[in-house]
PDB file of C-alpha atoms in Angstrom:
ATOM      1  CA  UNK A  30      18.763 -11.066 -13.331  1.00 54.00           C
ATOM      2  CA  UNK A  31      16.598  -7.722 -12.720  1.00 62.00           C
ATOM      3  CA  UNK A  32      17.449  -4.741 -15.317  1.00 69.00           C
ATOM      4  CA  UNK A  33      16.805  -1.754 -14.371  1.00 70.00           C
ATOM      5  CA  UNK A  34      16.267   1.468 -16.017  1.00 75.00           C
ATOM      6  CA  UNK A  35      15.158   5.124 -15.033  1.00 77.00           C
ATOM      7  CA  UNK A  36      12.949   7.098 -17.023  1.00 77.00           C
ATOM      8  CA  UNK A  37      10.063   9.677 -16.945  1.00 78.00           C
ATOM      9  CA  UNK A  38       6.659   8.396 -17.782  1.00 76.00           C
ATOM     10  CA  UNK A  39       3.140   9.761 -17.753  1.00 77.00           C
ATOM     11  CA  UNK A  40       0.579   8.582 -15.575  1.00 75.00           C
ATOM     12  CA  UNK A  41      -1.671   7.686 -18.880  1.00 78.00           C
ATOM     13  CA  UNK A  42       0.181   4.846 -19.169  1.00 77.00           C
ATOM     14  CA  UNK A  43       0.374   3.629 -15.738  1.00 81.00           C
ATOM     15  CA  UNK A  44      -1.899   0.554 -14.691  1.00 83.00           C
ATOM     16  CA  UNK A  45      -1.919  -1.479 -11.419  1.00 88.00           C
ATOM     17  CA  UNK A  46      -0.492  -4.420 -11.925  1.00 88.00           C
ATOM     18  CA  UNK A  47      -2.467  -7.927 -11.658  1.00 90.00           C
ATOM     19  CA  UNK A  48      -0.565  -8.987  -8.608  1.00 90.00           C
ATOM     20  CA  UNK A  49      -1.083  -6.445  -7.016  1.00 90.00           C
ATOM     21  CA  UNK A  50      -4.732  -5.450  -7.310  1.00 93.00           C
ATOM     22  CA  UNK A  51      -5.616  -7.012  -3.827  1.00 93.00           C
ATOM     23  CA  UNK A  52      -3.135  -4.844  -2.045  1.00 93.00           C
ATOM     24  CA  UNK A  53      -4.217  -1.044  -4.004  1.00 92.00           C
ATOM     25  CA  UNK A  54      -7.499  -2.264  -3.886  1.00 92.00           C
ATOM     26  CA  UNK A  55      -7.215  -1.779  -0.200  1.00 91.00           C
ATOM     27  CA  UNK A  56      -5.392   1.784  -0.414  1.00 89.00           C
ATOM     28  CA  UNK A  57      -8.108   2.946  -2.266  1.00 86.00           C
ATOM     29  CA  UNK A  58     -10.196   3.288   1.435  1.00 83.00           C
ATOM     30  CA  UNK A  59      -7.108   5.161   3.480  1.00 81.00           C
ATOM     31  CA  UNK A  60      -8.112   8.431   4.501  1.00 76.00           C
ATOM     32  CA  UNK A  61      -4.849  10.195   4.505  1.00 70.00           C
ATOM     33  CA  UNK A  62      -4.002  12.395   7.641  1.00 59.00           C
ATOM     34  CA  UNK A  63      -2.901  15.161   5.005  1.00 49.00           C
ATOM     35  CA  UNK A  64      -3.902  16.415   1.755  1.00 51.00           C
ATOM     36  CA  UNK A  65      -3.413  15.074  -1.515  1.00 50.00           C
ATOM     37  CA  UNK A  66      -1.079  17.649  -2.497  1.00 46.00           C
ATOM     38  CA  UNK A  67       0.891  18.896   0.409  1.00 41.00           C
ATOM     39  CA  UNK A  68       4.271  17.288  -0.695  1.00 44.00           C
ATOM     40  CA  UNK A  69       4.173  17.733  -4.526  1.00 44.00           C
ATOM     41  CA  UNK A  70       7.525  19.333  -4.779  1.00 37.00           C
ATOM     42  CA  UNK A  71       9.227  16.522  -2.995  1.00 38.00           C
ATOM     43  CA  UNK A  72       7.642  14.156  -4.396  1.00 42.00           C
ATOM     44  CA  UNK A  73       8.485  14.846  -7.831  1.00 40.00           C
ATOM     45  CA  UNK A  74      11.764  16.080  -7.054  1.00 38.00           C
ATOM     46  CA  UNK A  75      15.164  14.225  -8.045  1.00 41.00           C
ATOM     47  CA  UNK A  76      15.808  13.667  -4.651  1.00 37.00           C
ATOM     48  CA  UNK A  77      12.671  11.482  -3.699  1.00 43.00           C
ATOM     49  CA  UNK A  78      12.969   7.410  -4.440  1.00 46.00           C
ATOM     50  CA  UNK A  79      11.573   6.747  -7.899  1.00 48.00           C
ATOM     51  CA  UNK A  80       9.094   4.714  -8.199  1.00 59.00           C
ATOM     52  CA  UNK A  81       9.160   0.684  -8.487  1.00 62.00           C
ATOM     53  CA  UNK A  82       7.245  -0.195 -11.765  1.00 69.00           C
ATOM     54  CA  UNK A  83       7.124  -3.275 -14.243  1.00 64.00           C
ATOM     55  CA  UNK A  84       8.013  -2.431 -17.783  1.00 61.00           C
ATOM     56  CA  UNK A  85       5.019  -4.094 -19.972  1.00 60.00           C
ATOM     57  CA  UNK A  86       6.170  -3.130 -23.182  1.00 60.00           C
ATOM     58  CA  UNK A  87       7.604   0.577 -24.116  1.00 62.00           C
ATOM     59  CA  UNK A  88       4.237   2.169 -23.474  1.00 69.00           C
ATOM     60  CA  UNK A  89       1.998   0.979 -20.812  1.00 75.00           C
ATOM     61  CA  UNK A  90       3.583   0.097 -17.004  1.00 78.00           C
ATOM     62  CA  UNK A  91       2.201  -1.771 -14.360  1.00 80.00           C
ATOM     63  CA  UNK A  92       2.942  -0.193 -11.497  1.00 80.00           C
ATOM     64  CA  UNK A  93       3.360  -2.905  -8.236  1.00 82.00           C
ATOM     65  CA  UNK A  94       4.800  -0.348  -5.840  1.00 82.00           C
ATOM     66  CA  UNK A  95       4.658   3.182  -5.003  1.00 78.00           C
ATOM     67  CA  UNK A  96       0.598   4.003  -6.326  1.00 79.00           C
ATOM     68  CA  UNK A  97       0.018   6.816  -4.101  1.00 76.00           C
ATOM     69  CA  UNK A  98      -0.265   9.177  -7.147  1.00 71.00           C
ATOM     70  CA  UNK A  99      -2.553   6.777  -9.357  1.00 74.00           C
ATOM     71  CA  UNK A 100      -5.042   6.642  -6.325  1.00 76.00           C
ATOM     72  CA  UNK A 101      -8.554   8.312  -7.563  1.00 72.00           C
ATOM     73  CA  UNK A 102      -8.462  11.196  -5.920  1.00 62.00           C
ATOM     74  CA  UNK A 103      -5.055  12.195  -5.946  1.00 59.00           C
ATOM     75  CA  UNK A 104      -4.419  10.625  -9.838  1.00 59.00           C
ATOM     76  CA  UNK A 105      -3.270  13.851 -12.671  1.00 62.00           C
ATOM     77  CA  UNK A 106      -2.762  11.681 -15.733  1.00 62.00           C
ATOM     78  CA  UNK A 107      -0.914  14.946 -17.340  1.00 66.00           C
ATOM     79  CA  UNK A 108       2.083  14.194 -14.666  1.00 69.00           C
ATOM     80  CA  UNK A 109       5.421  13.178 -15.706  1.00 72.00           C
ATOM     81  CA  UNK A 110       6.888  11.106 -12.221  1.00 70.00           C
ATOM     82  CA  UNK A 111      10.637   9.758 -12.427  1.00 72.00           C
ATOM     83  CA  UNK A 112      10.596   5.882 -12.160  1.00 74.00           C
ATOM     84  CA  UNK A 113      12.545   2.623 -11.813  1.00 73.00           C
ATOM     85  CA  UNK A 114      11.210   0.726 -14.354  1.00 75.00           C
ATOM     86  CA  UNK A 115      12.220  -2.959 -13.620  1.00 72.00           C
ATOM     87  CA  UNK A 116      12.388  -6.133 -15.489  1.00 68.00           C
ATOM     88  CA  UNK A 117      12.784  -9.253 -14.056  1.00 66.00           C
ATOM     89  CA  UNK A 118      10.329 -12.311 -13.561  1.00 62.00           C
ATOM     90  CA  UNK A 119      11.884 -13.440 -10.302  1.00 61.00           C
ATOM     91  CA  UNK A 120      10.374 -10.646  -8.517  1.00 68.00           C
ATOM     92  CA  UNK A 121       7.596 -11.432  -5.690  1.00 79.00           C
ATOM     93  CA  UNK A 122       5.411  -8.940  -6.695  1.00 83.00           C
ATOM     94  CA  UNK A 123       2.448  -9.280  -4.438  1.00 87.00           C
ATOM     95  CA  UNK A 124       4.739  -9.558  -1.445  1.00 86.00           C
ATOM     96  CA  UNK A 125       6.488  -5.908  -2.497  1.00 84.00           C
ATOM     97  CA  UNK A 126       2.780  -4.530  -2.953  1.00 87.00           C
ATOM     98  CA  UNK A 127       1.830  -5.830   0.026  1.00 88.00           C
ATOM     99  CA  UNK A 128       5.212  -4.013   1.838  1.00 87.00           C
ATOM    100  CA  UNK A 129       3.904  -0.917   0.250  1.00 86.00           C
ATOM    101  CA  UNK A 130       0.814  -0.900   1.946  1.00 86.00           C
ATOM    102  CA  UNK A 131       2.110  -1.699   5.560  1.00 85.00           C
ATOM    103  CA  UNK A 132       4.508   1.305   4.976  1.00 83.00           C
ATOM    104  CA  UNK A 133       1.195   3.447   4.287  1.00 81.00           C
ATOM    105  CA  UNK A 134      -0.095   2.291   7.396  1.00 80.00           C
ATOM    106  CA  UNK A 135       2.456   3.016   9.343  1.00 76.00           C
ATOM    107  CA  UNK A 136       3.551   6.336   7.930  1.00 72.00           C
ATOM    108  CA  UNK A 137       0.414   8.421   7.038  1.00 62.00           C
ATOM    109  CA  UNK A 138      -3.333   7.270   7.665  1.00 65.00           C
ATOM    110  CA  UNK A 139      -5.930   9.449   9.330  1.00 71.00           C
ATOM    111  CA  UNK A 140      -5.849   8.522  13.546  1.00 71.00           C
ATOM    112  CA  UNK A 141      -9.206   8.152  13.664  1.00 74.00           C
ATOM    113  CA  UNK A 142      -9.373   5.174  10.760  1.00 82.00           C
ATOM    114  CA  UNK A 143      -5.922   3.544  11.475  1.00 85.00           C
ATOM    115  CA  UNK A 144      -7.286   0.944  13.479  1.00 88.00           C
ATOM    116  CA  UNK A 145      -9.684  -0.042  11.508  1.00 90.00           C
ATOM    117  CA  UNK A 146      -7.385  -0.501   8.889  1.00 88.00           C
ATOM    118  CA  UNK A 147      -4.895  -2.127  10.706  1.00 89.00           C
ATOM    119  CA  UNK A 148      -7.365  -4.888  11.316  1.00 92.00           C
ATOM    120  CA  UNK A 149      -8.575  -4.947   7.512  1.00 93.00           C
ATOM    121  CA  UNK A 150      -5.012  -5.333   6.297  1.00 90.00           C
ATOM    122  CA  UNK A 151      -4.069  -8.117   9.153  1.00 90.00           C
ATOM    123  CA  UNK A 152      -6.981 -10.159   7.963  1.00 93.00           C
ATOM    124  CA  UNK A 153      -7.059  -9.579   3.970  1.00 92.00           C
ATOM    125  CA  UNK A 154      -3.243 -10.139   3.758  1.00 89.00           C
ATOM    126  CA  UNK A 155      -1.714 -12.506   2.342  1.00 90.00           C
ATOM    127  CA  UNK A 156      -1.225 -16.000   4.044  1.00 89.00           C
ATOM    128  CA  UNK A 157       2.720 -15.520   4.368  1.00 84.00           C
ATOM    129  CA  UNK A 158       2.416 -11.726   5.482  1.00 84.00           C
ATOM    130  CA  UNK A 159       0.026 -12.748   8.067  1.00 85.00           C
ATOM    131  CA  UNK A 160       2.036 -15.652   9.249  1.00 86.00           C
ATOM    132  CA  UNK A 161       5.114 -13.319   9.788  1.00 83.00           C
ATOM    133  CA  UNK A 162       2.657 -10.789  12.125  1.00 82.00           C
ATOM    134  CA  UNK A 163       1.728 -14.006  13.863  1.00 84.00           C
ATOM    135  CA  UNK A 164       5.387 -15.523  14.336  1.00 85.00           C
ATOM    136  CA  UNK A 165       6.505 -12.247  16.208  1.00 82.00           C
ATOM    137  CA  UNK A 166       3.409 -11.600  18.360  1.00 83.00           C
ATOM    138  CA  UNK A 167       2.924 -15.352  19.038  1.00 86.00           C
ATOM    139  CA  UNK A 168      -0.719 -15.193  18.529  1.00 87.00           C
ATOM    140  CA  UNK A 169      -3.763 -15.591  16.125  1.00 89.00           C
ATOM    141  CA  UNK A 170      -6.104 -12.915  17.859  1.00 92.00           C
ATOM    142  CA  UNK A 171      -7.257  -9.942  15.464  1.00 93.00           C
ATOM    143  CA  UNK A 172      -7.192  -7.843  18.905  1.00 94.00           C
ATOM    144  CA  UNK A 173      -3.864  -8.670  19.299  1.00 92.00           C
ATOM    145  CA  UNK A 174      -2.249  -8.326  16.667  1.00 89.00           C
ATOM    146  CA  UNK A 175      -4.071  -4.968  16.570  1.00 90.00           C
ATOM    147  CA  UNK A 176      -2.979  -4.163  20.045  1.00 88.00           C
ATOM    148  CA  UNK A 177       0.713  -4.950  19.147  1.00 87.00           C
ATOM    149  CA  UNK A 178       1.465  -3.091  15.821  1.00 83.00           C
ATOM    150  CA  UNK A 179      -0.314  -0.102  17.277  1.00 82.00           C
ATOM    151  CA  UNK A 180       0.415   0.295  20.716  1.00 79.00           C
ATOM    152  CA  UNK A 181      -3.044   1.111  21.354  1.00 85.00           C
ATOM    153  CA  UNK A 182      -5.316   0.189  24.630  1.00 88.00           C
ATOM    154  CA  UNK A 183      -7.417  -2.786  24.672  1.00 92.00           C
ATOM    155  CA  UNK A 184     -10.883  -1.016  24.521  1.00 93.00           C
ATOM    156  CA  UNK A 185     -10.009   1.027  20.930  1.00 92.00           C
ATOM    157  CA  UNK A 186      -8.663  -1.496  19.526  1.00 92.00           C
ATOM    158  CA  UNK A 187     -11.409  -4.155  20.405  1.00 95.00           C
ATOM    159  CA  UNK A 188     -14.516  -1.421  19.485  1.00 95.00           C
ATOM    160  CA  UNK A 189     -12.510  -1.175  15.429  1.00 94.00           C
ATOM    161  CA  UNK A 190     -11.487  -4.609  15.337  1.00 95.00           C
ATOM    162  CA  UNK A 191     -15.324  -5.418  16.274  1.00 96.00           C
ATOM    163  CA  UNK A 192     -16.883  -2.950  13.567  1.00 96.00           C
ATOM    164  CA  UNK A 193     -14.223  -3.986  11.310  1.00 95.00           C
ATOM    165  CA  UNK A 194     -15.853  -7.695  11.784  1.00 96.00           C
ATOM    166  CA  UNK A 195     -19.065  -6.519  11.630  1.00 96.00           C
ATOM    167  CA  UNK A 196     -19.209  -4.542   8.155  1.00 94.00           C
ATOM    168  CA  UNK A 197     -16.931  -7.634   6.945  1.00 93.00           C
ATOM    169  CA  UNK A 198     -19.870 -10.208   7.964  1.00 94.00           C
ATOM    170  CA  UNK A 199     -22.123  -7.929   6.556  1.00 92.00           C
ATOM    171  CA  UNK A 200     -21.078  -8.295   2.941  1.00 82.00           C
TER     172      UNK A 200
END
């Protein structure tokens, strides 16, 4: 059973945690279509969700949910954010991470990189994430799946999905 707490803590002691490295790693890259700070006072307002965090001991949280703030160049370690810490071991942390970063996608990455991105996350998510994309769009195709979740024509989609490829086989 999952307790639950909310408290304010300070970015200092906010870490990404293990299982969910793979899936920030990738937020790192988004190029957000606005800046870092438009939405500050909603954001740290009481209304806004709290955050979804993992209580390591009383002073350092892992954070598997709800990063935006640590991200390099939007991270103020001198901020106070509300949270939800949560205990529980039952949790499918990499699956909730990997939820977090879809709803990135589809709520606030720059036009012109969003399909390149789409692609990147279709191919470096997990195996169970990717097999739910494929189970709905019946296919395999990286250009389909592309062409699906973003309602984009063929020749877009097929130029990103291609460079996407490309600088992937390149490192």
């Amino acid at each position: 059973m999952a307790t639950v707490k909310i408290k304010y803590v300070s970015l200092r002691g906010c870490n990404i945690h293990p299982e969910a490295k793979t899936a920030y790693a990738f937020t790192t890259a988004l190029a957000f279509q606005l800046k870092s700070d438009w939405g500050k006072i909603l954001t740290l307002s009481e209304v806004s969700p709290p955050w979804v965090i993992f209580a390591q001991d009383n002073k350092n949280y892992s954070v598997f949910n709800h990063w935006k703030p640590l991200l390099p160049r939007r991270r103020n370690q001198d901020t106070l954010l509300k949270v939800m810490v949560w205990q529980s071991a039952e949790t499918d942390i990499e699956e909730l991470a990997w939820r977090y970063v879809a709803d990135l996608l589809d709520s606030s990455i720059h036009r012109e990189s969003v399909l390149y991105r789409l692609a990147h996350f279709i191919d470096i998510a997990p195996e169970h994430t990717q097999s739910k994309f494929r189970q709905i769009t019946k296919s395999n195709s990286l250009e389909t799946l592309c062409r699906f979740y973003s309602d984009e024509s063929r020749s877009p989609v097929r130029m990103n999905v291609e460079d996407y490829r490309n600088k992937r086989d390149e490192e």
